[in-house]
Short mmCIF file of C-alpha atoms in Angstrom, two decimals:
data_model
loop_
_atom_site.label_atom_id
_atom_site.label_comp_id
_atom_site.label_asym_id
_atom_site.label_seq_id
_atom_site.Cartn_x
_atom_site.Cartn_y
_atom_site.Cartn_z
CA MET Y 1061 101.90 115.54 92.91
CA ALA Y 1062 99.35 113.26 94.61
CA LYS Y 1063 96.39 115.07 96.11
CA LEU Y 1064 96.64 115.60 99.85
CA LEU Y 1065 94.56 113.23 101.93
CA GLU Y 1066 91.97 114.23 104.48
CA TYR Y 1067 92.78 112.19 107.56
CA ASN Y 1068 89.82 110.21 108.88
CA ALA Y 1069 91.29 107.78 111.41
CA THR Y 1070 93.43 107.66 114.55
CA LEU Y 1071 96.21 105.34 115.63
CA THR Y 1072 94.91 103.98 118.94
CA ASP Y 1073 97.64 101.45 119.74
CA ARG Y 1074 100.87 100.05 118.40
CA VAL Y 1075 103.02 97.12 119.41
CA ASP Y 1076 106.58 97.22 118.10
CA LEU Y 1077 107.69 93.60 117.87
CA THR Y 1078 111.07 94.76 116.56
CA PRO Y 1079 112.29 98.17 115.39
CA LYS Y 1080 111.03 97.27 111.91
CA LEU Y 1081 107.94 95.15 112.57
CA SER Y 1082 104.79 96.50 114.20
CA ILE Y 1083 101.14 95.81 114.89
CA LEU Y 1084 99.05 98.96 114.45
CA ARG Y 1085 95.47 99.51 115.57
CA VAL Y 1086 93.48 102.14 113.72
CA LYS Y 1087 90.09 103.54 114.69
CA PRO Y 1088 88.13 105.32 111.95
CA ASP Y 1089 86.15 108.51 112.49
CA PRO Y 1090 82.34 108.31 112.37
CA SER Y 1091 82.53 110.13 109.03
CA TRP Y 1092 84.44 107.16 107.57
CA GLY Y 1093 81.28 105.08 107.74
CA ALA Y 1094 81.64 103.52 111.16
CA THR Y 1095 78.06 103.44 112.43
CA ALA Y 1096 77.93 104.54 116.05
CA GLY Y 1097 81.70 104.07 116.16
CA GLN Y 1098 81.45 100.44 115.01
CA ILE Y 1099 83.51 98.97 112.16
CA PRO Y 1100 81.12 97.86 109.38
CA ASP Y 1101 80.94 94.22 108.37
CA PHE Y 1102 83.67 92.79 106.14
CA GLU Y 1103 85.04 89.34 105.35
CA ALA Y 1104 88.10 87.96 107.10
CA GLY Y 1105 91.02 88.06 104.68
CA GLN Y 1106 90.12 91.36 103.04
CA TYR Y 1107 92.21 94.52 102.88
CA VAL Y 1108 91.88 98.29 103.03
CA VAL Y 1109 94.06 101.23 102.06
CA LEU Y 1110 96.14 103.23 104.52
CA GLY Y 1111 97.57 106.59 103.54
CA MET Y 1112 99.70 109.51 104.73
CA ASN Y 1113 100.67 112.96 103.55
CA ASN Y 1114 104.41 113.50 103.37
CA GLU Y 1115 104.75 116.46 105.70
CA ARG Y 1116 108.55 116.28 105.78
CA GLU Y 1117 108.78 116.57 102.00
CA PRO Y 1118 105.51 118.24 100.98
CA GLU Y 1119 106.49 118.30 97.32
CA LYS Y 1120 106.01 114.51 97.29
CA GLY Y 1121 102.35 114.84 98.24
CA SER Y 1122 100.61 111.78 99.66
CA VAL Y 1123 100.92 108.03 99.35
CA GLN Y 1124 98.47 105.16 99.81
CA ARG Y 1125 98.93 101.42 100.01
CA PRO Y 1126 96.61 98.44 100.63
CA TYR Y 1127 97.15 96.34 103.75
CA SER Y 1128 95.50 93.10 104.80
CA ILE Y 1129 93.42 93.42 107.95
CA ALA Y 1130 94.63 91.20 110.79
CA SER Y 1131 91.71 91.77 113.16
CA PRO Y 1132 88.53 89.70 112.70
CA PRO Y 1133 85.27 91.26 111.47
CA GLU Y 1134 83.78 90.62 114.89
CA GLN Y 1135 86.16 93.22 116.33
CA LYS Y 1136 84.14 96.41 115.89
CA GLU Y 1137 86.29 98.96 117.74
CA PHE Y 1138 89.35 99.10 115.47
CA LEU Y 1139 91.17 97.61 112.51
CA GLU Y 1140 94.51 95.93 113.15
CA PHE Y 1141 97.45 95.78 110.73
CA TYR Y 1142 100.68 93.77 110.76
CA ILE Y 1143 103.29 95.85 108.95
CA ARG Y 1144 107.01 95.64 108.19
CA TYR Y 1145 109.16 98.70 107.56
CA VAL Y 1146 110.49 98.61 104.01
CA ASP Y 1147 114.27 99.06 104.04
CA GLN Y 1148 114.73 99.24 100.29
CA PRO Y 1149 111.56 100.75 98.86
CA GLU Y 1150 110.88 100.89 95.15
CA SER Y 1151 109.18 104.27 95.59
CA ASP Y 1152 110.78 107.57 96.63
CA ASN Y 1153 107.76 108.16 98.86
CA PRO Y 1154 107.29 104.87 100.75
CA LEU Y 1155 104.33 104.67 103.08
CA THR Y 1156 106.09 102.76 105.85
CA HIS Y 1157 108.61 105.59 106.24
CA LEU Y 1158 105.68 107.88 107.04
CA LEU Y 1159 103.83 105.40 109.25
CA TRP Y 1160 106.82 104.54 111.42
CA PRO Y 1161 107.09 107.84 113.34
CA LEU Y 1162 103.38 107.74 114.25
CA LYS Y 1163 102.51 107.71 117.94
CA VAL Y 1164 99.26 106.74 119.61
CA GLY Y 1165 96.79 109.54 118.97
CA ASP Y 1166 98.28 110.55 115.62
CA ARG Y 1167 96.08 110.81 112.56
CA LEU Y 1168 96.16 109.00 109.22
CA TYR Y 1169 94.02 108.17 106.23
CA LEU Y 1170 91.90 105.01 106.00
CA GLY Y 1171 90.42 104.05 102.64
CA LYS Y 1172 86.65 103.97 102.65
CA LYS Y 1173 86.25 100.55 101.05
CA ILE Y 1174 87.24 97.21 102.56
CA THR Y 1175 87.57 94.74 99.71
CA GLY Y 1176 89.32 91.62 98.41
CA HIS Y 1177 88.57 88.08 97.29
CA PHE Y 1178 91.17 86.26 99.41
CA THR Y 1179 88.59 84.95 101.85
CA LEU Y 1180 87.17 81.56 102.73
CA ALA Y 1181 83.66 82.80 101.98
CA LYS Y 1182 84.59 83.78 98.42
CA THR Y 1183 86.59 80.66 97.63
CA LEU Y 1184 84.91 77.69 99.36
CA ASP Y 1185 81.50 76.33 100.20
CA PRO Y 1186 80.85 77.17 103.88
CA ASN Y 1187 80.45 73.47 104.67
CA ASP Y 1188 83.62 72.34 102.91
CA PRO Y 1189 85.17 69.78 105.29
CA ARG Y 1190 88.71 69.85 103.90
CA LEU Y 1191 91.68 71.00 105.98
CA LYS Y 1192 92.58 74.61 105.22
CA VAL Y 1193 96.37 74.94 105.11
CA PHE Y 1194 97.56 78.55 105.48
CA VAL Y 1195 101.09 79.29 104.24
CA ALA Y 1196 102.43 82.71 105.23
CA ALA Y 1197 105.73 84.49 104.79
CA GLY Y 1198 106.35 87.43 107.10
CA THR Y 1199 103.43 89.84 107.30
CA GLY Y 1200 101.54 87.60 104.90
CA LEU Y 1201 100.21 86.09 108.11
CA ALA Y 1202 97.77 88.99 108.59
CA PRO Y 1203 94.75 87.71 106.61
CA PHE Y 1204 95.07 84.27 108.20
CA VAL Y 1205 95.00 85.72 111.71
CA SER Y 1206 91.77 87.48 110.78
CA MET Y 1207 90.29 84.29 109.32
CA ILE Y 1208 91.15 82.03 112.23
CA LEU Y 1209 90.04 84.48 114.91
CA SER Y 1210 86.78 85.08 113.07
CA TYR Y 1211 85.92 81.43 112.56
CA VAL Y 1212 86.92 80.38 116.07
CA THR Y 1213 84.83 83.24 117.48
CA ARG Y 1214 81.87 81.75 115.60
CA GLY Y 1215 82.45 78.33 117.10
CA VAL Y 1216 84.44 76.69 114.31
CA SER Y 1217 87.09 74.29 115.60
CA PRO Y 1218 90.70 75.39 115.02
CA GLY Y 1219 91.18 71.79 113.91
CA GLN Y 1220 89.90 72.86 110.49
CA PHE Y 1221 93.04 74.95 109.99
CA ALA Y 1222 96.81 74.67 109.91
CA VAL Y 1223 99.23 77.61 109.88
CA LEU Y 1224 102.75 77.45 108.45
CA HIS Y 1225 104.51 80.77 109.11
CA GLY Y 1226 108.01 81.69 108.04
CA ALA Y 1227 110.20 84.57 109.19
CA SER Y 1228 113.89 85.37 109.44
CA ILE Y 1229 114.24 85.20 113.24
CA PRO Y 1230 111.91 84.30 116.15
CA GLN Y 1231 111.21 87.95 116.97
CA ASP Y 1232 109.68 88.31 113.50
CA LEU Y 1233 107.08 85.62 114.18
CA GLY Y 1234 104.20 87.95 114.98
CA TYR Y 1235 101.13 86.55 116.77
CA ARG Y 1236 103.14 83.51 117.86
CA ASP Y 1237 101.73 83.44 121.39
CA ASP Y 1238 98.17 83.95 120.14
CA LEU Y 1239 98.46 81.11 117.64
CA ARG Y 1240 100.02 78.80 120.19
CA ARG Y 1241 97.05 79.41 122.47
CA LEU Y 1242 94.55 78.85 119.67
CA PHE Y 1243 96.21 75.58 118.68
CA ALA Y 1244 97.03 74.45 122.23
CA SER Y 1245 95.13 71.18 121.74
CA LEU Y 1246 96.66 70.65 118.28
CA PRO Y 1247 100.17 72.08 118.57
CA GLU Y 1248 101.37 70.63 115.26
CA ARG Y 1249 98.76 72.66 113.39
CA TYR Y 1250 100.86 75.77 114.00
CA MET Y 1251 104.35 75.47 112.52
CA PRO Y 1252 106.57 78.55 112.80
CA THR Y 1253 109.93 78.36 111.04
CA ILE Y 1254 112.91 80.70 110.78
CA SER Y 1255 115.29 81.07 107.86
CA ARG Y 1256 118.27 82.52 109.75
CA PRO Y 1257 118.89 80.14 112.66
CA ALA Y 1258 122.50 81.32 113.02
CA MET Y 1259 121.06 84.58 114.35
CA ALA Y 1260 118.96 82.73 116.94
CA PRO Y 1261 121.00 79.89 118.48
CA GLU Y 1262 118.35 79.49 121.17
CA TRP Y 1263 115.70 78.51 118.59
CA GLU Y 1264 114.67 74.84 118.80
CA GLY Y 1265 111.89 74.81 116.22
CA ASP Y 1266 111.74 74.36 112.46
CA VAL Y 1267 114.31 76.07 110.25
CA GLY Y 1268 114.16 77.07 106.61
CA ARG Y 1269 111.88 79.21 104.52
CA VAL Y 1270 108.22 78.35 104.93
CA GLU Y 1271 107.93 76.88 101.43
CA THR Y 1272 110.54 74.24 102.28
CA PHE Y 1273 107.87 72.39 104.25
CA PHE Y 1274 106.73 71.26 100.78
CA ASP Y 1275 110.09 69.95 99.58
CA ASP Y 1276 109.70 66.45 98.16
CA GLU Y 1277 111.79 64.90 100.91
CA LYS Y 1278 109.79 66.67 103.64
CA LEU Y 1279 106.24 66.13 102.44
CA GLU Y 1280 105.57 62.90 104.32
CA VAL Y 1281 106.85 64.47 107.54
CA LEU Y 1282 104.53 67.43 106.98
CA GLU Y 1283 101.61 65.12 106.32
CA GLU Y 1284 102.27 63.21 109.53
CA ARG Y 1285 102.39 66.44 111.54
CA LEU Y 1286 99.12 67.55 109.97
CA GLY Y 1287 97.48 64.27 110.93
CA LEU Y 1288 97.38 63.02 107.35
CA LYS Y 1289 98.50 59.72 105.90
CA PRO Y 1290 101.24 59.63 103.23
CA GLY Y 1291 99.85 61.07 100.02
CA GLU Y 1292 96.87 62.75 101.67
CA LEU Y 1293 98.16 66.28 101.20
CA GLU Y 1294 96.09 66.46 98.04
CA PRO Y 1295 93.05 68.43 96.83
CA GLY Y 1296 90.53 65.87 98.02
CA ARG Y 1297 91.62 66.38 101.61
CA CYS Y 1298 93.14 69.88 101.74
CA VAL Y 1299 92.82 73.38 100.34
CA VAL Y 1300 95.91 75.61 100.43
CA TYR Y 1301 96.08 79.39 100.87
CA ILE Y 1302 99.37 81.28 100.44
CA CYS Y 1303 100.15 84.89 101.27
CA GLY Y 1304 103.45 86.69 100.84
CA LEU Y 1305 105.96 87.51 98.14
CA TYR Y 1306 106.82 85.87 94.83
CA GLY Y 1307 109.34 83.35 96.15
CA THR Y 1308 107.04 81.77 98.70
CA ILE Y 1309 104.06 81.65 96.36
CA HIS Y 1310 105.97 80.39 93.32
CA ASN Y 1311 107.84 77.64 95.12
CA THR Y 1312 104.82 76.41 97.06
CA LEU Y 1313 102.60 76.48 93.98
CA VAL Y 1314 105.06 74.56 91.81
CA ARG Y 1315 105.57 71.88 94.44
CA LEU Y 1316 101.87 71.45 95.16
CA MET Y 1317 100.82 71.35 91.52
CA LYS Y 1318 102.71 68.05 91.46
CA ARG Y 1319 100.13 66.84 93.98
CA GLY Y 1320 97.26 67.99 91.78
CA PHE Y 1321 96.52 71.37 93.34
CA VAL Y 1322 95.06 73.88 90.88
CA PRO Y 1323 95.92 77.60 91.30
CA ASN Y 1324 93.01 80.01 91.47
CA ASP Y 1325 94.57 82.63 89.19
CA ARG Y 1326 92.42 82.65 86.06
CA LEU Y 1327 95.24 83.67 83.69
CA ILE Y 1328 97.43 80.82 84.94
CA ARG Y 1329 94.62 78.30 84.58
CA LYS Y 1330 93.74 79.58 81.11
CA GLU Y 1331 97.32 79.46 79.82
CA LEU Y 1332 97.89 75.98 81.28
CA GLY Y 1333 94.60 74.56 80.03
CA LEU Y 1334 93.13 74.16 83.51
CA LEU Y 1335 90.05 76.39 83.32
CA ASP Y 1336 87.69 73.44 83.65
CA LEU Y 1337 89.21 72.39 86.98
CA GLU Y 1338 88.20 73.57 90.46
CA PRO Y 1339 90.81 75.83 92.09
CA THR Y 1340 92.28 74.32 95.24
CA LEU Y 1341 95.26 76.65 95.82
CA PHE Y 1342 94.61 80.33 96.44
CA PHE Y 1343 97.16 83.09 96.84
CA GLU Y 1344 97.44 86.76 97.76
CA GLN Y 1345 100.65 88.35 96.50
CA TYR Y 1346 102.36 91.38 98.06
CA ASP Y 1347 104.70 92.10 95.14
CA ASN Y 1348 104.31 92.25 91.36
CA GLU Y 1349 106.60 89.58 89.90
CA PRO Y 1350 104.49 87.04 87.96
CA VAL Y 1351 104.13 83.85 89.98
CA LEU Y 1352 104.54 81.79 86.80
CA ASP Y 1353 105.96 82.88 83.45
CA VAL Y 1354 103.04 81.39 81.55
CA LYS Y 1355 104.34 82.70 78.21
CA ASN Y 1356 107.43 80.50 78.52
CA ARG Y 1357 105.81 77.48 76.90
CA GLU Y 1358 108.84 75.22 77.30
CA ALA Y 1359 109.05 75.90 81.05
CA MET Y 1360 105.30 75.40 81.45
CA GLU Y 1361 105.42 72.09 79.57
CA GLN Y 1362 108.21 70.94 81.88
CA LEU Y 1363 106.18 72.00 84.90
CA LEU Y 1364 103.02 70.24 83.77
CA ALA Y 1365 104.97 67.10 82.87
CA GLU Y 1366 105.54 66.59 86.61
CA THR Y 1367 101.87 67.05 87.48
CA PRO Y 1368 98.62 65.16 86.83
CA PHE Y 1369 97.92 67.79 84.15
CA ALA Y 1370 100.59 66.66 81.66
CA GLY Y 1371 99.53 67.29 78.06
CA ARG Y 1372 96.96 69.96 78.80
CA LEU Y 1373 99.20 72.82 77.67
CA VAL Y 1374 99.65 71.28 74.22
CA SER Y 1375 95.92 70.72 73.78
CA ASN Y 1376 95.28 74.32 74.78
CA THR Y 1377 97.56 75.89 72.14
#
């Protein structure tokens, strides 16, 4: 049985976007390490652990899980999280089932270390002029909200960013109003899309999973909306960040490798013979299925044959 957690934080606010999608604000105790009640510095895009004791079934002990922080580092009063209730959990002690009954004022556990490498600071030169394209599925939007709010707060133009966010229905598009305001002068830099339009006949925006923006037949349209010329969605002009589950990451990665984008994952680059190349596509994955089956040499050869990296796999074996 997992050791019981000593609660060190309080739920100070929650916004229930739907019965199964919420934004939670958590304020740590001074003992957590918050100096004078202030959240310590961290980098936008990082994550921290949340945890609960299972008081309904004490024999199951406690459970912890990492969550990306949606609030920017400049917000010193609380940490914000964008969380979906897991309907079909893999565990018999899922954290979301314990978080969901929480009310404002209730207590929970907050991990004492904010960490993670999925940040602009850890992946790019601070003066890199390329367009940063953020691709998010569902709650994978959280780190990008933190990044954009942080950089805009520091005076960086939102024109350096583009956000492609996919969800099932419009109600699942968290932070939609905030992002529309941020991109008011560049409305095409925020592209929400829904995958179940039959459930939302009033929806007049994009439809399809977020990775379908990168379908071969749609790429030129995407480039035009981003303010790029045909063929300019390439590593010399853009850097791509993806956050979500396997399907979104795999499909986006495969399609963009054809344009010359290099994934940041070291194992993938090593197995494909790309270690000498600069990463230009970064991803944060919320599940465990390998993004590419790099041990399937035949499949990898077929993949590379459609990219500028054809032949590298053979020379690397």
